[in-house]
Amino acid sequence: MTRIACVGITVQDRIYSLPTLPEGGGKYQANHYLEIGGGPAATAAVAIAKLGVEVDFIGRVGDDSCGNTLLAELEGWGVNTAFCRRYPNARSSQSAILVDQHGERIIVNYPSPDLGTDAEWLEAIDFSRYDLILADVRWHSGTEKAFSLARLAGVTTLLDADMTPQDISPLVALADHAVFSTPGLKRMTGLQSPEEGLFQATTQTAGKVYVTLGSEGSLWIEDGHLCQQEAFSVNVVDTTGAGDVFHGALAVALAEKNANKRGYSFCQCGCRDEMYPAWRSGRHS
């Protein structure tokens, strides 16, 4: 039985839907509101569970009501949270998200300063039990520790290489597979062209590199050649979490040894089917 671990953050998303995204100061009225779980690694874990694969989420939450809700929602979707760490007297992380009628969004994330960044406690987890480790870049020390332990155990690693204030190149160097967002690739390489940036990224890792391009699909390097998988045409409701779902589907394809053109098409299909947040059990108004 295939088993995957997702290491990183989970946050409570508060999603406000508006006709258009704000362009400046002022007061705006939302026509829809949703509270739902989010976070790159956690959303990928939900996608993996919905694809029928056993998955553990390894991350940190506070002991507040938000943390209770996040873990309960993950468990409700079939994600094992036994290896999560709960910090006493701590607030969990939150995000405010504005979404327009075309599905584009603005995300304002508040990473809780109450959650310790130490990752030494991951050493108590037997990473050899997994077929693949997927990690985001929002808990830098956690990803570094998890990938180091995975390498010692001979387990494949997949990095969600998105934007973060920290330099992610050490994490890219540790990853067997690094999937960049377009902004994440630009930030690391300093190059505007995704194609040029991707080739530049190959000089920083012995692993495979990919970049997601939103509605234009994704690119990756295969045997020194640039390959592309076009995106499917969809009626976009909300792009929040779409990339995370892609990462979850790619993790399944890699863990099940389906890392080829057909496998990437499968990932696009998974993303297409989840162009609304993967966690659908939220409070609406």
mmCIF file of C-alpha atoms in Angstrom:
data_model
loop_
_atom_site.group_PDB
_atom_site.id
_atom_site.type_symbol
_atom_site.label_atom_id
_atom_site.label_comp_id
_atom_site.label_asym_id
_atom_site.label_seq_id
_atom_site.Cartn_x
_atom_site.Cartn_y
_atom_site.Cartn_z
ATOM 1 C CA MET A 1 0.000 0.000 0.000
ATOM 2 C CA THR A 2 1.398 3.393 -1.052
ATOM 3 C CA ARG A 3 1.901 5.873 1.796
ATOM 4 C CA ILE A 4 2.920 9.537 1.550
ATOM 5 C CA ALA A 5 3.825 12.137 4.179
ATOM 6 C CA CYS A 6 3.146 15.852 3.692
ATOM 7 C CA VAL A 7 5.351 18.112 5.809
ATOM 8 C CA GLY A 8 4.624 21.809 6.246
ATOM 9 C CA ILE A 9 1.943 24.215 7.335
ATOM 10 C CA THR A 10 -1.793 24.202 7.793
ATOM 11 C CA VAL A 11 -3.739 27.441 8.175
ATOM 12 C CA GLN A 12 -7.320 28.549 8.638
ATOM 13 C CA ASP A 13 -8.409 30.292 5.432
ATOM 14 C CA ARG A 14 -11.071 32.991 5.591
ATOM 15 C CA ILE A 15 -12.204 33.457 2.012
ATOM 16 C CA TYR A 16 -14.125 36.540 0.880
ATOM 17 C CA SER A 17 -15.652 36.554 -2.623
ATOM 18 C CA LEU A 18 -16.033 39.897 -4.402
ATOM 19 C CA PRO A 19 -16.894 40.927 -7.988
ATOM 20 C CA THR A 20 -13.421 42.459 -8.428
ATOM 21 C CA LEU A 21 -10.234 42.536 -6.379
ATOM 22 C CA PRO A 22 -9.532 45.787 -4.482
ATOM 23 C CA GLU A 23 -6.997 48.148 -6.031
ATOM 24 C CA GLY A 24 -6.599 50.539 -3.138
ATOM 25 C CA GLY A 25 -7.835 51.624 0.255
ATOM 26 C CA GLY A 26 -11.533 51.771 1.045
ATOM 27 C CA LYS A 27 -14.466 49.642 2.172
ATOM 28 C CA TYR A 28 -15.608 46.621 0.185
ATOM 29 C CA GLN A 29 -18.510 44.210 0.575
ATOM 30 C CA ALA A 30 -18.164 40.471 -0.024
ATOM 31 C CA ASN A 31 -20.990 38.497 -1.629
ATOM 32 C CA HIS A 32 -19.833 35.165 -0.162
ATOM 33 C CA TYR A 33 -17.754 34.041 2.815
ATOM 34 C CA LEU A 34 -16.145 30.710 3.644
ATOM 35 C CA GLU A 35 -13.964 29.429 6.487
ATOM 36 C CA ILE A 36 -11.968 26.388 5.485
ATOM 37 C CA GLY A 37 -8.657 24.656 6.113
ATOM 38 C CA GLY A 38 -5.701 25.556 3.926
ATOM 39 C CA GLY A 39 -1.926 25.590 3.686
ATOM 40 C CA PRO A 40 0.209 24.058 0.911
ATOM 41 C CA ALA A 41 1.194 20.757 2.530
ATOM 42 C CA ALA A 42 -2.165 20.260 4.245
ATOM 43 C CA THR A 43 -4.153 20.906 1.059
ATOM 44 C CA ALA A 44 -1.900 18.518 -0.865
ATOM 45 C CA ALA A 45 -2.542 15.915 1.838
ATOM 46 C CA VAL A 46 -6.310 16.256 1.387
ATOM 47 C CA ALA A 47 -5.902 15.848 -2.387
ATOM 48 C CA ILE A 48 -3.798 12.708 -1.848
ATOM 49 C CA ALA A 49 -6.407 11.249 0.497
ATOM 50 C CA LYS A 50 -9.168 11.998 -2.018
ATOM 51 C CA LEU A 51 -7.140 10.082 -4.616
ATOM 52 C CA GLY A 52 -7.335 7.036 -2.348
ATOM 53 C CA VAL A 53 -3.750 7.002 -1.054
ATOM 54 C CA GLU A 54 -2.788 6.766 2.626
ATOM 55 C CA VAL A 55 -1.282 10.046 3.795
ATOM 56 C CA ASP A 56 0.103 11.590 6.988
ATOM 57 C CA PHE A 57 0.233 15.334 7.575
ATOM 58 C CA ILE A 58 3.219 16.371 9.701
ATOM 59 C CA GLY A 59 3.044 19.955 10.901
ATOM 60 C CA ARG A 60 2.375 22.342 13.767
ATOM 61 C CA VAL A 61 -0.753 23.938 15.215
ATOM 62 C CA GLY A 62 -1.663 25.800 18.372
ATOM 63 C CA ASP A 63 -3.935 24.434 21.073
ATOM 64 C CA ASP A 64 -6.637 26.974 20.168
ATOM 65 C CA SER A 65 -10.055 26.346 18.601
ATOM 66 C CA CYS A 66 -8.561 27.014 15.162
ATOM 67 C CA GLY A 67 -6.004 24.234 15.651
ATOM 68 C CA ASN A 68 -8.758 21.885 16.815
ATOM 69 C CA THR A 69 -10.789 22.641 13.697
ATOM 70 C CA LEU A 70 -7.844 22.214 11.319
ATOM 71 C CA LEU A 71 -6.886 18.795 12.674
ATOM 72 C CA ALA A 72 -10.512 17.639 12.810
ATOM 73 C CA GLU A 73 -11.062 18.639 9.168
ATOM 74 C CA LEU A 74 -7.907 16.846 8.057
ATOM 75 C CA GLU A 75 -8.939 13.702 9.907
ATOM 76 C CA GLY A 76 -12.408 14.023 8.395
ATOM 77 C CA TRP A 77 -10.873 13.856 4.930
ATOM 78 C CA GLY A 78 -8.915 10.736 5.821
ATOM 79 C CA VAL A 79 -5.573 12.410 6.562
ATOM 80 C CA ASN A 80 -3.668 11.003 9.544
ATOM 81 C CA THR A 81 -2.518 13.775 11.915
ATOM 82 C CA ALA A 82 -0.953 11.615 14.637
ATOM 83 C CA PHE A 83 2.497 13.102 13.955
ATOM 84 C CA CYS A 84 1.415 16.749 14.248
ATOM 85 C CA ARG A 85 2.771 18.801 17.133
ATOM 86 C CA ARG A 86 0.416 20.999 19.165
ATOM 87 C CA TYR A 87 1.965 23.929 20.989
ATOM 88 C CA PRO A 88 0.404 24.968 24.331
ATOM 89 C CA ASN A 89 -0.946 28.509 24.708
ATOM 90 C CA ALA A 90 -0.278 29.080 21.010
ATOM 91 C CA ARG A 91 -2.289 30.534 18.153
ATOM 92 C CA SER A 92 -2.589 28.629 14.886
ATOM 93 C CA SER A 93 -1.774 30.278 11.549
ATOM 94 C CA GLN A 94 -4.434 32.102 9.526
ATOM 95 C CA SER A 95 -4.980 33.605 6.083
ATOM 96 C CA ALA A 96 -7.411 36.136 4.649
ATOM 97 C CA ILE A 97 -8.164 35.485 0.973
ATOM 98 C CA LEU A 98 -10.000 37.741 -1.473
ATOM 99 C CA VAL A 99 -11.354 36.020 -4.597
ATOM 100 C CA ASP A 100 -12.876 37.764 -7.628
ATOM 101 C CA GLN A 101 -15.531 36.506 -10.046
ATOM 102 C CA HIS A 102 -12.846 35.014 -12.316
ATOM 103 C CA GLY A 103 -11.282 32.945 -9.534
ATOM 104 C CA GLU A 104 -8.164 35.097 -9.129
ATOM 105 C CA ARG A 105 -7.165 35.828 -5.551
ATOM 106 C CA ILE A 106 -5.131 37.857 -3.106
ATOM 107 C CA ILE A 107 -3.768 35.977 -0.084
ATOM 108 C CA VAL A 108 -2.664 37.653 3.143
ATOM 109 C CA ASN A 109 -1.040 35.035 5.374
ATOM 110 C CA TYR A 110 -0.329 35.372 9.088
ATOM 111 C CA PRO A 111 2.161 32.676 10.129
ATOM 112 C CA SER A 112 1.725 32.324 13.863
ATOM 113 C CA PRO A 113 4.875 33.376 15.761
ATOM 114 C CA ASP A 114 3.757 31.073 18.591
ATOM 115 C CA LEU A 115 4.621 27.893 16.696
ATOM 116 C CA GLY A 116 8.196 26.791 17.289
ATOM 117 C CA THR A 117 10.379 26.322 14.209
ATOM 118 C CA ASP A 118 12.514 23.591 15.784
ATOM 119 C CA ALA A 119 12.309 20.352 13.807
ATOM 120 C CA GLU A 120 14.468 17.999 15.859
ATOM 121 C CA TRP A 121 11.321 16.203 17.037
ATOM 122 C CA LEU A 122 10.902 14.815 13.512
ATOM 123 C CA GLU A 123 13.734 12.404 14.293
ATOM 124 C CA ALA A 124 11.241 10.360 16.332
ATOM 125 C CA ILE A 125 9.316 9.566 13.117
ATOM 126 C CA ASP A 126 10.337 6.554 11.030
ATOM 127 C CA PHE A 127 10.491 8.052 7.530
ATOM 128 C CA SER A 128 11.287 4.684 5.976
ATOM 129 C CA ARG A 129 7.566 3.865 6.236
ATOM 130 C CA TYR A 130 6.816 6.257 3.377
ATOM 131 C CA ASP A 131 7.075 5.933 -0.395
ATOM 132 C CA LEU A 132 7.427 9.699 -0.815
ATOM 133 C CA ILE A 133 7.780 12.866 1.270
ATOM 134 C CA LEU A 134 6.116 16.052 -0.013
ATOM 135 C CA ALA A 135 7.035 19.280 1.772
ATOM 136 C CA ASP A 136 6.340 22.976 1.363
ATOM 137 C CA VAL A 137 8.787 25.822 2.014
ATOM 138 C CA ARG A 138 6.801 27.582 4.761
ATOM 139 C CA TRP A 139 8.407 25.573 7.574
ATOM 140 C CA HIS A 140 11.983 25.746 6.320
ATOM 141 C CA SER A 141 13.671 23.828 9.133
ATOM 142 C CA GLY A 142 10.964 21.152 9.058
ATOM 143 C CA THR A 143 11.413 20.541 5.351
ATOM 144 C CA GLU A 144 15.198 20.476 5.663
ATOM 145 C CA LYS A 145 15.039 17.946 8.500
ATOM 146 C CA ALA A 146 12.374 15.791 6.809
ATOM 147 C CA PHE A 147 14.281 15.672 3.507
ATOM 148 C CA SER A 148 17.535 14.829 5.287
ATOM 149 C CA LEU A 149 15.853 11.968 7.154
ATOM 150 C CA ALA A 150 14.147 10.819 3.957
ATOM 151 C CA ARG A 151 17.472 10.751 2.114
ATOM 152 C CA LEU A 152 18.978 8.580 4.857
ATOM 153 C CA ALA A 153 15.993 6.241 4.513
ATOM 154 C CA GLY A 154 16.192 6.159 0.701
ATOM 155 C CA VAL A 155 12.768 7.790 0.310
ATOM 156 C CA THR A 156 11.879 10.039 -2.659
ATOM 157 C CA THR A 157 11.275 13.733 -1.895
ATOM 158 C CA LEU A 158 9.102 16.341 -3.618
ATOM 159 C CA LEU A 159 9.373 20.071 -2.848
ATOM 160 C CA ASP A 160 6.595 22.625 -3.315
ATOM 161 C CA ALA A 161 8.988 25.441 -4.232
ATOM 162 C CA ASP A 162 6.809 28.512 -3.806
ATOM 163 C CA MET A 163 7.549 32.068 -2.678
ATOM 164 C CA THR A 164 8.952 32.573 0.807
ATOM 165 C CA PRO A 165 11.167 35.236 2.421
ATOM 166 C CA GLN A 166 13.898 32.646 2.999
ATOM 167 C CA ASP A 167 16.355 31.329 0.422
ATOM 168 C CA ILE A 168 14.904 28.008 -0.750
ATOM 169 C CA SER A 169 17.965 26.876 -2.726
ATOM 170 C CA PRO A 170 19.202 24.587 0.113
ATOM 171 C CA LEU A 171 15.827 22.834 0.056
ATOM 172 C CA VAL A 172 15.893 22.554 -3.736
ATOM 173 C CA ALA A 173 19.333 20.946 -3.496
ATOM 174 C CA LEU A 174 17.925 18.297 -1.135
ATOM 175 C CA ALA A 175 14.855 17.498 -3.249
ATOM 176 C CA ASP A 176 14.576 14.682 -5.777
ATOM 177 C CA HIS A 177 11.778 16.675 -7.423
ATOM 178 C CA ALA A 178 11.250 20.448 -7.072
ATOM 179 C CA VAL A 179 8.044 21.992 -8.420
ATOM 180 C CA PHE A 180 8.320 25.774 -8.614
ATOM 181 C CA SER A 181 5.558 28.293 -8.828
ATOM 182 C CA THR A 182 6.382 30.947 -11.419
ATOM 183 C CA PRO A 183 7.055 33.598 -8.717
ATOM 184 C CA GLY A 184 9.088 31.107 -6.681
ATOM 185 C CA LEU A 185 11.293 30.283 -9.668
ATOM 186 C CA LYS A 186 11.809 33.966 -10.492
ATOM 187 C CA ARG A 187 12.754 34.725 -6.910
ATOM 188 C CA MET A 188 15.345 31.950 -6.696
ATOM 189 C CA THR A 189 16.948 32.403 -10.124
ATOM 190 C CA GLY A 190 16.404 36.110 -10.754
ATOM 191 C CA LEU A 191 15.245 35.285 -14.300
ATOM 192 C CA GLN A 192 11.940 36.441 -15.790
ATOM 193 C CA SER A 193 11.625 33.634 -18.335
ATOM 194 C CA PRO A 194 10.247 30.397 -16.831
ATOM 195 C CA GLU A 195 12.152 28.402 -19.437
ATOM 196 C CA GLU A 196 15.486 30.066 -18.651
ATOM 197 C CA GLY A 197 14.777 29.903 -14.944
ATOM 198 C CA LEU A 198 14.074 26.191 -15.110
ATOM 199 C CA PHE A 199 17.378 25.439 -16.844
ATOM 200 C CA GLN A 200 19.140 27.643 -14.288
ATOM 201 C CA ALA A 201 17.471 25.648 -11.495
ATOM 202 C CA THR A 202 18.992 22.424 -12.845
ATOM 203 C CA THR A 203 22.418 23.750 -11.847
ATOM 204 C CA GLN A 204 21.350 23.820 -8.188
ATOM 205 C CA THR A 205 20.077 20.273 -7.813
ATOM 206 C CA ALA A 206 20.681 16.762 -9.057
ATOM 207 C CA GLY A 207 16.929 16.215 -8.959
ATOM 208 C CA LYS A 208 14.195 16.998 -11.474
ATOM 209 C CA VAL A 209 12.724 20.499 -11.744
ATOM 210 C CA TYR A 210 9.288 21.670 -12.842
ATOM 211 C CA VAL A 211 7.380 24.958 -12.935
ATOM 212 C CA THR A 212 3.626 25.512 -12.913
ATOM 213 C CA LEU A 213 2.260 28.234 -15.196
ATOM 214 C CA GLY A 214 -1.363 28.499 -14.111
ATOM 215 C CA SER A 215 -3.698 28.392 -17.103
ATOM 216 C CA GLU A 216 -0.727 27.625 -19.391
ATOM 217 C CA GLY A 217 -0.020 24.280 -17.717
ATOM 218 C CA SER A 218 3.439 23.237 -16.567
ATOM 219 C CA LEU A 219 7.018 22.801 -17.790
ATOM 220 C CA TRP A 220 9.733 20.392 -16.713
ATOM 221 C CA ILE A 221 13.185 19.267 -17.814
ATOM 222 C CA GLU A 222 13.495 15.675 -19.043
ATOM 223 C CA ASP A 223 16.940 14.404 -20.106
ATOM 224 C CA GLY A 224 18.062 17.960 -20.797
ATOM 225 C CA HIS A 225 14.985 18.786 -22.884
ATOM 226 C CA LEU A 226 12.148 21.162 -22.043
ATOM 227 C CA CYS A 227 8.749 19.446 -21.875
ATOM 228 C CA GLN A 228 5.287 20.963 -21.489
ATOM 229 C CA GLN A 229 1.910 19.713 -20.328
ATOM 230 C CA GLU A 230 -0.878 22.070 -21.329
ATOM 231 C CA ALA A 231 -3.621 22.857 -18.847
ATOM 232 C CA PHE A 232 -7.174 21.674 -19.346
ATOM 233 C CA SER A 233 -9.822 24.306 -20.033
ATOM 234 C CA VAL A 234 -12.050 24.659 -16.968
ATOM 235 C CA ASN A 235 -14.715 26.907 -15.530
ATOM 236 C CA VAL A 236 -12.595 28.424 -12.762
ATOM 237 C CA VAL A 237 -14.403 29.037 -9.477
ATOM 238 C CA ASP A 238 -11.401 29.720 -7.239
ATOM 239 C CA THR A 239 -7.693 29.169 -7.903
ATOM 240 C CA THR A 240 -6.898 28.939 -4.174
ATOM 241 C CA GLY A 241 -5.137 25.630 -3.552
ATOM 242 C CA ALA A 242 -5.048 24.581 -7.218
ATOM 243 C CA GLY A 243 -1.256 24.342 -7.224
ATOM 244 C CA ASP A 244 -1.311 22.423 -3.948
ATOM 245 C CA VAL A 245 -3.705 19.888 -5.455
ATOM 246 C CA PHE A 246 -1.358 19.540 -8.443
ATOM 247 C CA HIS A 247 1.500 18.791 -6.046
ATOM 248 C CA GLY A 248 -0.606 16.187 -4.271
ATOM 249 C CA ALA A 249 -1.491 14.482 -7.541
ATOM 250 C CA LEU A 250 2.154 14.571 -8.674
ATOM 251 C CA ALA A 251 3.182 13.035 -5.346
ATOM 252 C CA VAL A 252 0.802 10.141 -6.006
ATOM 253 C CA ALA A 253 2.112 9.712 -9.568
ATOM 254 C CA LEU A 254 5.727 9.675 -8.358
ATOM 255 C CA ALA A 255 5.034 7.366 -5.426
ATOM 256 C CA GLU A 256 3.282 4.957 -7.765
ATOM 257 C CA LYS A 257 6.145 5.204 -10.315
ATOM 258 C CA ASN A 258 4.088 7.011 -12.932
ATOM 259 C CA ALA A 259 6.443 9.954 -13.527
ATOM 260 C CA ASN A 260 5.971 10.377 -17.271
ATOM 261 C CA LYS A 261 3.870 12.456 -19.674
ATOM 262 C CA ARG A 262 0.788 10.426 -18.784
ATOM 263 C CA GLY A 263 1.496 11.007 -15.107
ATOM 264 C CA TYR A 264 1.689 14.789 -15.583
ATOM 265 C CA SER A 265 -1.599 14.705 -17.481
ATOM 266 C CA PHE A 266 -3.073 12.863 -14.489
ATOM 267 C CA CYS A 267 -1.844 15.686 -12.231
ATOM 268 C CA GLN A 268 -3.528 18.289 -14.430
ATOM 269 C CA CYS A 269 -6.741 16.251 -14.253
ATOM 270 C CA GLY A 270 -6.537 16.178 -10.471
ATOM 271 C CA CYS A 271 -6.026 19.925 -10.419
ATOM 272 C CA ARG A 272 -8.897 20.421 -12.882
ATOM 273 C CA ASP A 273 -11.280 18.501 -10.650
ATOM 274 C CA GLU A 274 -10.289 20.583 -7.616
ATOM 275 C CA MET A 275 -10.399 24.150 -8.912
ATOM 276 C CA TYR A 276 -12.363 24.909 -5.757
ATOM 277 C CA PRO A 277 -10.543 24.530 -2.411
ATOM 278 C CA ALA A 278 -9.787 20.865 -1.720
ATOM 279 C CA TRP A 279 -11.203 21.230 1.793
ATOM 280 C CA ARG A 280 -14.906 21.640 1.066
ATOM 281 C CA SER A 281 -16.245 21.382 4.624
ATOM 282 C CA GLY A 282 -16.228 25.020 5.661
ATOM 283 C CA ARG A 283 -18.634 27.469 7.273
ATOM 284 C CA HIS A 284 -20.472 29.439 4.605
ATOM 285 C CA SER A 285 -22.399 32.654 4.681
#
